[in-house]
PDB file of C-alpha atoms and ligand atoms in Angstrom:
ATOM      1  CA  MET A  25      -8.677 -22.508  19.101  1.00 52.00           C
ATOM      2  CA  GLU A  26      -6.875 -20.380  21.638  1.00 61.00           C
ATOM      3  CA  SER A  27      -7.038 -17.322  19.403  1.00 71.00           C
ATOM      4  CA  TYR A  28     -10.728 -17.981  18.861  1.00 73.00           C
ATOM      5  CA  PHE A  29     -11.219 -17.872  22.631  1.00 75.00           C
ATOM      6  CA  LEU A  30      -9.123 -14.697  22.883  1.00 74.00           C
ATOM      7  CA  ASP A  31     -11.116 -13.047  20.094  1.00 80.00           C
ATOM      8  CA  SER A  32     -14.449 -13.887  21.711  1.00 87.00           C
ATOM      9  CA  SER A  33     -13.322 -12.452  25.040  1.00 90.00           C
ATOM     10  CA  PHE A  34     -12.256  -9.217  23.314  1.00 92.00           C
ATOM     11  CA  ILE A  35     -15.642  -9.059  21.614  1.00 93.00           C
ATOM     12  CA  ALA A  36     -17.445  -9.616  24.939  1.00 94.00           C
ATOM     13  CA  ILE A  37     -15.358  -6.877  26.605  1.00 95.00           C
ATOM     14  CA  ALA A  38     -16.088  -4.585  23.660  1.00 96.00           C
ATOM     15  CA  LEU A  39     -19.814  -5.256  24.017  1.00 96.00           C
ATOM     16  CA  ILE A  40     -19.749  -4.273  27.695  1.00 96.00           C
ATOM     17  CA  LEU A  41     -17.589  -1.216  26.991  1.00 96.00           C
ATOM     18  CA  GLY A  42     -20.005  -0.213  24.212  1.00 97.00           C
ATOM     19  CA  LEU A  43     -23.017  -0.536  26.527  1.00 96.00           C
ATOM     20  CA  LEU A  44     -21.339   1.599  29.204  1.00 95.00           C
ATOM     21  CA  VAL A  45     -20.260   4.253  26.725  1.00 96.00           C
ATOM     22  CA  GLY A  46     -23.749   4.118  25.197  1.00 96.00           C
ATOM     23  CA  SER A  47     -25.075   5.301  28.513  1.00 93.00           C
ATOM     24  CA  PHE A  48     -22.659   8.272  28.315  1.00 93.00           C
ATOM     25  CA  LEU A  49     -23.658   8.894  24.675  1.00 96.00           C
ATOM     26  CA  ASN A  50     -27.255   9.278  25.891  1.00 94.00           C
ATOM     27  CA  VAL A  51     -26.025  12.135  28.085  1.00 92.00           C
ATOM     28  CA  VAL A  52     -24.068  13.665  25.183  1.00 95.00           C
ATOM     29  CA  ILE A  53     -27.100  13.438  22.884  1.00 96.00           C
ATOM     30  CA  LEU A  54     -29.324  15.014  25.525  1.00 92.00           C
ATOM     31  CA  ARG A  55     -27.011  17.720  26.850  1.00 92.00           C
ATOM     32  CA  LEU A  56     -24.603  18.759  24.094  1.00 94.00           C
ATOM     33  CA  PRO A  57     -27.294  20.607  22.085  1.00 93.00           C
ATOM     34  CA  LYS A  58     -28.499  22.337  25.273  1.00 92.00           C
ATOM     35  CA  ILE A  59     -24.940  23.407  26.044  1.00 92.00           C
ATOM     36  CA  MET A  60     -24.619  24.733  22.485  1.00 92.00           C
ATOM     37  CA  TYR A  61     -27.897  26.654  22.718  1.00 91.00           C
ATOM     38  CA  SER A  62     -26.926  28.253  25.998  1.00 90.00           C
ATOM     39  CA  SER A  63     -23.481  29.220  24.737  1.00 90.00           C
ATOM     40  CA  TRP A  64     -25.009  30.744  21.589  1.00 90.00           C
ATOM     41  CA  ARG A  65     -27.447  32.664  23.707  1.00 90.00           C
ATOM     42  CA  ARG A  66     -24.616  33.921  25.900  1.00 88.00           C
ATOM     43  CA  GLU A  67     -22.590  34.981  22.885  1.00 88.00           C
ATOM     44  CA  CYS A  68     -25.585  36.807  21.446  1.00 89.00           C
ATOM     45  CA  GLU A  69     -26.254  38.548  24.725  1.00 85.00           C
ATOM     46  CA  GLU A  70     -22.646  39.593  25.066  1.00 86.00           C
ATOM     47  CA  PHE A  71     -22.746  40.808  21.507  1.00 84.00           C
ATOM     48  CA  LEU A  72     -25.888  42.819  22.159  1.00 84.00           C
ATOM     49  CA  GLU A  73     -24.536  43.934  25.555  1.00 76.00           C
ATOM     50  CA  GLU A  74     -27.726  42.832  27.176  1.00 65.00           C
ATOM     51  CA  ASN A  75     -26.097  40.532  29.642  1.00 57.00           C
ATOM     52  CA  LYS A  76     -27.500  42.243  32.719  1.00 61.00           C
ATOM     53  CA  ASN A  77     -27.885  39.573  35.395  1.00 61.00           C
ATOM     54  CA  ASN A  78     -30.233  37.549  33.265  1.00 60.00           C
ATOM     55  CA  PRO A  79     -31.409  34.716  35.569  1.00 59.00           C
ATOM     56  CA  ASP A  80     -31.666  32.361  32.555  1.00 58.00           C
ATOM     57  CA  THR A  81     -27.966  32.651  31.747  1.00 53.00           C
ATOM     58  CA  GLN A  82     -26.900  32.118  35.321  1.00 53.00           C
ATOM     59  CA  GLU A  83     -29.106  29.065  35.580  1.00 53.00           C
ATOM     60  CA  GLU A  84     -27.632  27.584  32.428  1.00 52.00           C
ATOM     61  CA  GLU A  85     -24.015  28.124  33.329  1.00 53.00           C
ATOM     62  CA  LYS A  86     -24.326  25.361  35.892  1.00 62.00           C
ATOM     63  CA  PHE A  87     -24.960  22.884  33.123  1.00 67.00           C
ATOM     64  CA  GLY A  88     -22.329  20.671  31.545  1.00 76.00           C
ATOM     65  CA  LEU A  89     -21.708  17.175  30.202  1.00 77.00           C
ATOM     66  CA  ALA A  90     -20.574  15.822  33.566  1.00 74.00           C
ATOM     67  CA  PHE A  91     -22.791  17.840  35.893  1.00 72.00           C
ATOM     68  CA  PRO A  92     -25.328  17.879  37.343  1.00 74.00           C
ATOM     69  CA  ASN A  93     -25.450  14.127  37.968  1.00 78.00           C
ATOM     70  CA  SER A  94     -28.091  12.231  36.039  1.00 82.00           C
ATOM     71  CA  HIS A  95     -31.511  12.697  37.544  1.00 85.00           C
ATOM     72  CA  CYS A  96     -35.133  12.031  36.672  1.00 86.00           C
ATOM     73  CA  PRO A  97     -36.388  14.927  34.505  1.00 82.00           C
ATOM     74  CA  LYS A  98     -39.739  14.846  36.318  1.00 86.00           C
ATOM     75  CA  CYS A  99     -39.142  14.320  40.051  1.00 88.00           C
ATOM     76  CA  LYS A 100     -35.415  15.278  39.999  1.00 86.00           C
ATOM     77  CA  ALA A 101     -34.548  12.149  42.008  1.00 87.00           C
ATOM     78  CA  PRO A 102     -30.854  11.375  41.404  1.00 86.00           C
ATOM     79  CA  ILE A 103     -30.226   8.159  39.484  1.00 85.00           C
ATOM     80  CA  LYS A 104     -28.448   5.702  41.771  1.00 85.00           C
ATOM     81  CA  ALA A 105     -25.475   3.645  40.629  1.00 84.00           C
ATOM     82  CA  TRP A 106     -27.458   0.416  40.259  1.00 86.00           C
ATOM     83  CA  GLN A 107     -30.066   2.298  38.209  1.00 85.00           C
ATOM     84  CA  ASN A 108     -27.344   3.368  35.811  1.00 84.00           C
ATOM     85  CA  ILE A 109     -26.412  -0.061  34.452  1.00 88.00           C
ATOM     86  CA  PRO A 110     -26.980   0.026  30.695  1.00 89.00           C
ATOM     87  CA  VAL A 111     -30.097  -1.801  29.424  1.00 90.00           C
ATOM     88  CA  LEU A 112     -30.258  -3.996  32.572  1.00 89.00           C
ATOM     89  CA  SER A 113     -31.478  -1.153  34.822  1.00 89.00           C
ATOM     90  CA  TYR A 114     -34.175  -0.307  32.319  1.00 90.00           C
ATOM     91  CA  LEU A 115     -35.406  -3.901  32.517  1.00 90.00           C
ATOM     92  CA  LEU A 116     -35.113  -4.030  36.336  1.00 89.00           C
ATOM     93  CA  LEU A 117     -37.013  -0.734  36.672  1.00 90.00           C
ATOM     94  CA  LYS A 118     -39.521  -1.988  34.073  1.00 90.00           C
ATOM     95  CA  GLY A 119     -38.937   1.236  32.123  1.00 90.00           C
ATOM     96  CA  LYS A 120     -40.061   3.525  34.979  1.00 91.00           C
ATOM     97  CA  CYS A 121     -38.334   6.026  37.300  1.00 90.00           C
ATOM     98  CA  GLY A 122     -37.561   4.368  40.656  1.00 85.00           C
ATOM     99  CA  SER A 123     -39.140   7.262  42.588  1.00 87.00           C
ATOM    100  CA  CYS A 124     -42.047   8.765  40.658  1.00 89.00           C
ATOM    101  CA  LYS A 125     -42.716   5.914  38.169  1.00 89.00           C
ATOM    102  CA  VAL A 126     -42.709   8.240  35.170  1.00 90.00           C
ATOM    103  CA  SER A 127     -41.803   6.103  32.155  1.00 90.00           C
ATOM    104  CA  ILE A 128     -38.221   6.231  30.850  1.00 88.00           C
ATOM    105  CA  PRO A 129     -38.075   6.589  27.067  1.00 90.00           C
ATOM    106  CA  LEU A 130     -37.293   3.256  25.359  1.00 91.00           C
ATOM    107  CA  ARG A 131     -34.731   5.206  23.345  1.00 92.00           C
ATOM    108  CA  TYR A 132     -32.147   5.170  26.151  1.00 93.00           C
ATOM    109  CA  PRO A 133     -31.679   1.382  26.354  1.00 94.00           C
ATOM    110  CA  ILE A 134     -31.927   1.208  22.540  1.00 96.00           C
ATOM    111  CA  ILE A 135     -29.031   3.669  22.117  1.00 97.00           C
ATOM    112  CA  GLU A 136     -27.015   1.719  24.723  1.00 96.00           C
ATOM    113  CA  LEU A 137     -27.718  -1.495  22.861  1.00 97.00           C
ATOM    114  CA  ILE A 138     -26.776  -0.009  19.473  1.00 98.00           C
ATOM    115  CA  SER A 139     -23.554   1.344  20.987  1.00 98.00           C
ATOM    116  CA  GLY A 140     -22.753  -2.096  22.433  1.00 97.00           C
ATOM    117  CA  VAL A 141     -23.390  -3.856  19.132  1.00 98.00           C
ATOM    118  CA  LEU A 142     -21.414  -1.321  17.058  1.00 98.00           C
ATOM    119  CA  THR A 143     -18.451  -1.574  19.440  1.00 97.00           C
ATOM    120  CA  ALA A 144     -18.504  -5.394  19.480  1.00 97.00           C
ATOM    121  CA  TRP A 145     -18.844  -5.393  15.693  1.00 97.00           C
ATOM    122  CA  ALA A 146     -15.731  -3.219  15.250  1.00 97.00           C
ATOM    123  CA  VAL A 147     -13.680  -5.668  17.337  1.00 96.00           C
ATOM    124  CA  TRP A 148     -15.149  -8.674  15.546  1.00 95.00           C
ATOM    125  CA  TYR A 149     -14.334  -7.105  12.190  1.00 95.00           C
ATOM    126  CA  PHE A 150     -10.843  -5.738  12.885  1.00 95.00           C
ATOM    127  CA  SER A 151      -9.987  -7.975  15.890  1.00 91.00           C
ATOM    128  CA  PHE A 152      -7.763  -6.383  18.536  1.00 90.00           C
ATOM    129  CA  SER A 153      -5.984  -3.618  16.600  1.00 93.00           C
ATOM    130  CA  TYR A 154      -5.551   0.129  16.079  1.00 96.00           C
ATOM    131  CA  GLU A 155      -8.172  -0.103  13.344  1.00 97.00           C
ATOM    132  CA  ALA A 156     -10.691  -1.543  15.800  1.00 96.00           C
ATOM    133  CA  GLY A 157     -10.035   1.235  18.338  1.00 97.00           C
ATOM    134  CA  LEU A 158     -10.493   3.892  15.676  1.00 98.00           C
ATOM    135  CA  ALA A 159     -13.578   2.196  14.207  1.00 98.00           C
ATOM    136  CA  ILE A 160     -15.108   2.235  17.702  1.00 98.00           C
ATOM    137  CA  ILE A 161     -14.586   6.000  18.100  1.00 98.00           C
ATOM    138  CA  PHE A 162     -15.903   6.488  14.548  1.00 98.00           C
ATOM    139  CA  SER A 163     -19.064   4.523  15.419  1.00 98.00           C
ATOM    140  CA  TRP A 164     -19.684   6.385  18.684  1.00 98.00           C
ATOM    141  CA  CYS A 165     -19.386   9.744  16.918  1.00 98.00           C
ATOM    142  CA  LEU A 166     -21.779   8.722  14.147  1.00 98.00           C
ATOM    143  CA  LEU A 167     -24.277   7.339  16.649  1.00 98.00           C
ATOM    144  CA  SER A 168     -24.291  10.611  18.622  1.00 98.00           C
ATOM    145  CA  LEU A 169     -24.543  12.717  15.468  1.00 97.00           C
ATOM    146  CA  THR A 170     -27.460  10.641  14.185  1.00 96.00           C
ATOM    147  CA  PHE A 171     -29.616  11.260  17.232  1.00 96.00           C
ATOM    148  CA  ILE A 172     -28.555  14.877  17.872  1.00 96.00           C
ATOM    149  CA  ASP A 173     -29.374  15.774  14.266  1.00 94.00           C
ATOM    150  CA  ALA A 174     -32.680  13.886  14.367  1.00 92.00           C
ATOM    151  CA  ASP A 175     -33.639  15.781  17.554  1.00 92.00           C
ATOM    152  CA  HIS A 176     -32.307  19.262  16.852  1.00 92.00           C
ATOM    153  CA  GLN A 177     -31.250  19.502  13.169  1.00 91.00           C
ATOM    154  CA  LEU A 178     -27.729  20.073  14.454  1.00 93.00           C
ATOM    155  CA  LEU A 179     -24.421  18.386  13.716  1.00 95.00           C
ATOM    156  CA  PRO A 180     -22.105  19.830  16.382  1.00 96.00           C
ATOM    157  CA  ASP A 181     -18.664  21.006  15.215  1.00 95.00           C
ATOM    158  CA  SER A 182     -17.325  19.596  18.457  1.00 95.00           C
ATOM    159  CA  ILE A 183     -17.977  16.118  16.995  1.00 97.00           C
ATOM    160  CA  THR A 184     -17.636  16.542  13.212  1.00 97.00           C
ATOM    161  CA  PHE A 185     -14.268  18.356  13.310  1.00 97.00           C
ATOM    162  CA  PRO A 186     -12.433  15.969  15.648  1.00 98.00           C
ATOM    163  CA  LEU A 187     -13.852  13.125  13.548  1.00 98.00           C
ATOM    164  CA  LEU A 188     -12.414  14.757  10.416  1.00 98.00           C
ATOM    165  CA  TRP A 189      -8.973  15.320  11.982  1.00 98.00           C
ATOM    166  CA  LEU A 190      -8.892  11.792  13.393  1.00 98.00           C
ATOM    167  CA  GLY A 191      -9.701  10.315   9.962  1.00 98.00           C
ATOM    168  CA  LEU A 192      -6.829  12.244   8.354  1.00 98.00           C
ATOM    169  CA  LEU A 193      -4.497  11.255  11.184  1.00 98.00           C
ATOM    170  CA  ALA A 194      -5.435   7.560  10.917  1.00 98.00           C
ATOM    171  CA  ASN A 195      -4.871   7.614   7.178  1.00 98.00           C
ATOM    172  CA  SER A 196      -1.525   9.369   7.504  1.00 97.00           C
ATOM    173  CA  PHE A 197      -0.582   5.830   8.579  1.00 97.00           C
ATOM    174  CA  GLY A 198      -2.662   4.413   5.709  1.00 96.00           C
ATOM    175  CA  LEU A 199      -4.952   2.506   8.087  1.00 97.00           C
ATOM    176  CA  PHE A 200      -8.165   2.702   6.022  1.00 97.00           C
ATOM    177  CA  THR A 201      -7.038   4.357   2.794  1.00 97.00           C
ATOM    178  CA  ASP A 202      -3.966   6.243   1.577  1.00 97.00           C
ATOM    179  CA  LEU A 203      -3.414   9.806   2.765  1.00 97.00           C
ATOM    180  CA  LYS A 204      -3.888  11.398  -0.659  1.00 97.00           C
ATOM    181  CA  SER A 205      -7.282   9.766  -1.076  1.00 97.00           C
ATOM    182  CA  ALA A 206      -8.238  10.820   2.480  1.00 98.00           C
ATOM    183  CA  VAL A 207      -7.331  14.468   1.815  1.00 98.00           C
ATOM    184  CA  TYR A 208      -9.271  14.445  -1.466  1.00 98.00           C
ATOM    185  CA  GLY A 209     -12.145  12.741   0.338  1.00 98.00           C
ATOM    186  CA  ALA A 210     -12.289  15.505   2.949  1.00 98.00           C
ATOM    187  CA  VAL A 211     -11.985  18.335   0.422  1.00 98.00           C
ATOM    188  CA  PHE A 212     -14.433  17.000  -2.155  1.00 97.00           C
ATOM    189  CA  GLY A 213     -16.785  15.708   0.537  1.00 96.00           C
ATOM    190  CA  TYR A 214     -17.126  19.253   1.786  1.00 96.00           C
ATOM    191  CA  LEU A 215     -17.188  20.972  -1.602  1.00 96.00           C
ATOM    192  CA  SER A 216     -19.697  18.619  -3.228  1.00 93.00           C
ATOM    193  CA  LEU A 217     -22.480  19.297  -0.723  1.00 91.00           C
ATOM    194  CA  TRP A 218     -21.392  22.935  -0.444  1.00 92.00           C
ATOM    195  CA  SER A 219     -21.961  23.345  -4.213  1.00 91.00           C
ATOM    196  CA  VAL A 220     -25.323  21.586  -4.038  1.00 88.00           C
ATOM    197  CA  TYR A 221     -26.288  23.861  -1.145  1.00 87.00           C
ATOM    198  CA  TRP A 222     -25.456  27.075  -3.019  1.00 89.00           C
ATOM    199  CA  LEU A 223     -26.995  25.884  -6.262  1.00 88.00           C
ATOM    200  CA  PHE A 224     -30.187  24.975  -4.422  1.00 85.00           C
ATOM    201  CA  LYS A 225     -30.169  28.292  -2.581  1.00 87.00           C
ATOM    202  CA  LEU A 226     -29.640  30.310  -5.746  1.00 89.00           C
ATOM    203  CA  LEU A 227     -32.398  28.455  -7.567  1.00 88.00           C
ATOM    204  CA  THR A 228     -35.009  28.229  -4.808  1.00 84.00           C
ATOM    205  CA  LYS A 229     -33.872  30.838  -2.225  1.00 81.00           C
ATOM    206  CA  LYS A 230     -34.228  28.083   0.380  1.00 78.00           C
ATOM    207  CA  GLU A 231     -31.666  26.281   2.479  1.00 75.00           C
ATOM    208  CA  GLY A 232     -31.834  22.579   1.702  1.00 70.00           C
ATOM    209  CA  MET A 233     -29.271  21.403   4.229  1.00 75.00           C
ATOM    210  CA  GLY A 234     -27.013  22.688   6.949  1.00 80.00           C
ATOM    211  CA  HIS A 235     -23.291  23.348   6.986  1.00 86.00           C
ATOM    212  CA  GLY A 236     -22.967  20.422   9.393  1.00 93.00           C
ATOM    213  CA  ASP A 237     -23.806  18.086   6.508  1.00 94.00           C
ATOM    214  CA  PHE A 238     -20.787  19.316   4.489  1.00 94.00           C
ATOM    215  CA  LYS A 239     -18.522  18.813   7.491  1.00 97.00           C
ATOM    216  CA  LEU A 240     -19.870  15.343   8.158  1.00 97.00           C
ATOM    217  CA  LEU A 241     -19.346  14.247   4.542  1.00 97.00           C
ATOM    218  CA  ALA A 242     -15.847  15.764   4.685  1.00 98.00           C
ATOM    219  CA  ALA A 243     -15.156  13.684   7.791  1.00 98.00           C
ATOM    220  CA  LEU A 244     -16.479  10.508   6.125  1.00 98.00           C
ATOM    221  CA  GLY A 245     -14.302  11.280   3.093  1.00 98.00           C
ATOM    222  CA  ALA A 246     -11.280  11.668   5.366  1.00 98.00           C
ATOM    223  CA  TRP A 247     -11.887   8.221   6.825  1.00 98.00           C
ATOM    224  CA  MET A 248     -12.748   6.328   3.640  1.00 97.00           C
ATOM    225  CA  GLY A 249     -11.185   8.274   0.789  1.00 97.00           C
ATOM    226  CA  ALA A 250     -12.660  10.155  -2.157  1.00 96.00           C
ATOM    227  CA  LYS A 251     -13.808   7.062  -4.057  1.00 94.00           C
ATOM    228  CA  MET A 252     -16.307   6.300  -1.294  1.00 96.00           C
ATOM    229  CA  LEU A 253     -18.065   9.707  -1.457  1.00 96.00           C
ATOM    230  CA  LEU A 254     -20.468   8.783  -4.235  1.00 94.00           C
ATOM    231  CA  PRO A 255     -21.391   5.402  -2.695  1.00 95.00           C
ATOM    232  CA  ILE A 256     -22.067   7.224   0.616  1.00 96.00           C
ATOM    233  CA  ILE A 257     -24.385   9.743  -1.082  1.00 94.00           C
ATOM    234  CA  VAL A 258     -26.239   7.013  -2.991  1.00 94.00           C
ATOM    235  CA  MET A 259     -26.461   4.891   0.151  1.00 95.00           C
ATOM    236  CA  SER A 260     -27.819   7.819   2.192  1.00 94.00           C
ATOM    237  CA  ALA A 261     -30.615   8.298  -0.351  1.00 92.00           C
ATOM    238  CA  PHE A 262     -31.365   4.591   0.024  1.00 93.00           C
ATOM    239  CA  VAL A 263     -31.267   4.781   3.851  1.00 94.00           C
ATOM    240  CA  GLY A 264     -33.525   7.855   3.656  1.00 91.00           C
ATOM    241  CA  ALA A 265     -36.064   5.987   1.549  1.00 91.00           C
ATOM    242  CA  VAL A 266     -36.059   2.952   3.865  1.00 92.00           C
ATOM    243  CA  LEU A 267     -36.325   5.044   7.059  1.00 89.00           C
ATOM    244  CA  GLY A 268     -38.948   7.313   5.461  1.00 86.00           C
ATOM    245  CA  ILE A 269     -41.143   4.354   4.572  1.00 88.00           C
ATOM    246  CA  ALA A 270     -40.579   2.817   8.035  1.00 88.00           C
ATOM    247  CA  MET A 271     -41.609   6.115   9.685  1.00 85.00           C
ATOM    248  CA  ILE A 272     -44.795   6.293   7.635  1.00 86.00           C
ATOM    249  CA  LEU A 273     -45.610   2.659   8.472  1.00 88.00           C
ATOM    250  CA  ILE A 274     -44.987   3.219  12.212  1.00 86.00           C
ATOM    251  CA  TYR A 275     -46.415   6.720  12.725  1.00 82.00           C
ATOM    252  CA  GLY A 276     -48.768   7.115   9.755  1.00 80.00           C
ATOM    253  CA  ARG A 277     -48.337   9.546   6.896  1.00 73.00           C
ATOM    254  CA  ASP A 278     -49.490  12.619   8.844  1.00 73.00           C
ATOM    255  CA  LYS A 279     -47.443  12.215  11.979  1.00 69.00           C
ATOM    256  CA  ALA A 280     -44.202  11.063  10.364  1.00 65.00           C
ATOM    257  CA  LYS A 281     -41.958  14.119  10.620  1.00 71.00           C
ATOM    258  CA  PRO A 282     -39.211  14.640   8.071  1.00 68.00           C
ATOM    259  CA  ILE A 283     -35.728  13.617   9.206  1.00 74.00           C
ATOM    260  CA  PRO A 284     -32.782  15.904   8.439  1.00 85.00           C
ATOM    261  CA  PHE A 285     -30.046  14.688   6.097  1.00 90.00           C
ATOM    262  CA  GLY A 286     -27.401  14.112   8.794  1.00 94.00           C
ATOM    263  CA  PRO A 287     -28.722  10.795  10.166  1.00 95.00           C
ATOM    264  CA  TYR A 288     -28.944   9.319   6.634  1.00 95.00           C
ATOM    265  CA  LEU A 289     -25.406  10.451   5.949  1.00 96.00           C
ATOM    266  CA  ALA A 290     -24.132   9.040   9.250  1.00 97.00           C
ATOM    267  CA  ILE A 291     -25.847   5.659   8.791  1.00 97.00           C
ATOM    268  CA  ALA A 292     -24.727   5.437   5.153  1.00 97.00           C
ATOM    269  CA  GLY A 293     -21.207   6.366   6.287  1.00 98.00           C
ATOM    270  CA  TRP A 294     -21.172   3.546   8.804  1.00 98.00           C
ATOM    271  CA  ILE A 295     -22.446   1.027   6.222  1.00 97.00           C
ATOM    272  CA  CYS A 296     -19.888   2.123   3.622  1.00 97.00           C
ATOM    273  CA  PHE A 297     -17.074   2.010   6.190  1.00 98.00           C
ATOM    274  CA  TYR A 298     -17.513  -1.771   6.425  1.00 97.00           C
ATOM    275  CA  TRP A 299     -19.173  -2.733   3.129  1.00 96.00           C
ATOM    276  CA  GLY A 300     -18.235   0.134   0.789  1.00 93.00           C
ATOM    277  CA  GLU A 301     -15.535  -1.842  -0.992  1.00 92.00           C
ATOM    278  CA  ALA A 302     -17.889  -4.790  -1.466  1.00 93.00           C
ATOM    279  CA  ILE A 303     -20.662  -2.507  -2.735  1.00 91.00           C
ATOM    280  CA  LEU A 304     -18.260  -0.850  -5.209  1.00 90.00           C
ATOM    281  CA  ALA A 305     -16.979  -4.234  -6.445  1.00 90.00           C
ATOM    282  CA  TRP A 306     -20.551  -5.447  -6.864  1.00 89.00           C
ATOM    283  CA  TYR A 307     -21.471  -2.270  -8.740  1.00 85.00           C
ATOM    284  CA  TRP A 308     -18.530  -2.530 -11.150  1.00 85.00           C
ATOM    285  CA  GLN A 309     -19.352  -6.161 -11.788  1.00 86.00           C
ATOM    286  CA  LEU A 310     -22.991  -5.307 -12.421  1.00 84.00           C
ATOM    287  CA  SER A 311     -22.148  -2.480 -14.806  1.00 82.00           C
ATOM    288  CA  GLY A 312     -19.730  -4.772 -16.646  1.00 75.00           C
ATOM    289  CA  VAL A 313     -16.892  -2.253 -16.519  1.00 63.00           C
ATOM    290  CA  ASN A 314     -14.377  -4.887 -15.483  1.00 56.00           C
ATOM    291  CA  GLN A 315     -14.996  -6.830 -18.685  1.00 53.00           C
ATOM    292  CA  ILE A 316     -13.595  -4.088 -20.874  1.00 49.00           C
TER     293      ILE A 316
HETATM  294 ZN1   ZN B   3     -38.870  10.394  38.730  1.00 54.88          ZN
END
């Protein structure tokens, strides 16, 4: 009974932590791609030696993850502390900016809510442990990647690589799978999509996916081991079909824009992280292999 109480308090704390971090993830999702664009532009300009007091570059250098403080994109009014409470502020402000009443996208509280639920779920699943802490970081990374890729067709290296290294590190202690399987998962995760990419490019002269997709699958392989790569790919096709149909139902066939592969991969990765073993067991049972 006492441990039940302890567990529920950890889950409640995790929920609140997840909501708060969700509010930061909104900033990451919004600003990280802009930071990447401006740094690419700067690199290109330096490369072309055209960096002659370009006002654009100087403007953009003042832009980071932590500054400027959050403000309304329309009237530039700074967001006060009480307006920064995850989900609750959105409800209190009735979804509008406190100063100019421009509507705040519903997406912000939704991302905060998803972050809260994913964080609470990790603690419920693993209880208070190293695994839970790692699963939380894993979930936050996948959540950010999902929305950044959906918005910009980008999977930033600054998220996929640390995720990959952290997966290998965690499994050097055998937390989610053994180290050998994690290394194979990373290598074959990368190479499998890399081969598909080049085959597709050779056959059609088009680029079917980005390099970020290889890195993301490598990271997922590092966390879950090589045997989970195929279930992740199959699951991402399934997630793609479900989301595709949902998009058409919500926006209509004409307005539904295609989603890049990254979000499917990230969502499938999250599902397989918790239910992959169960899905594999169910599959083997269904195919009757275990009867041989
Ligand atoms: Zn405003």
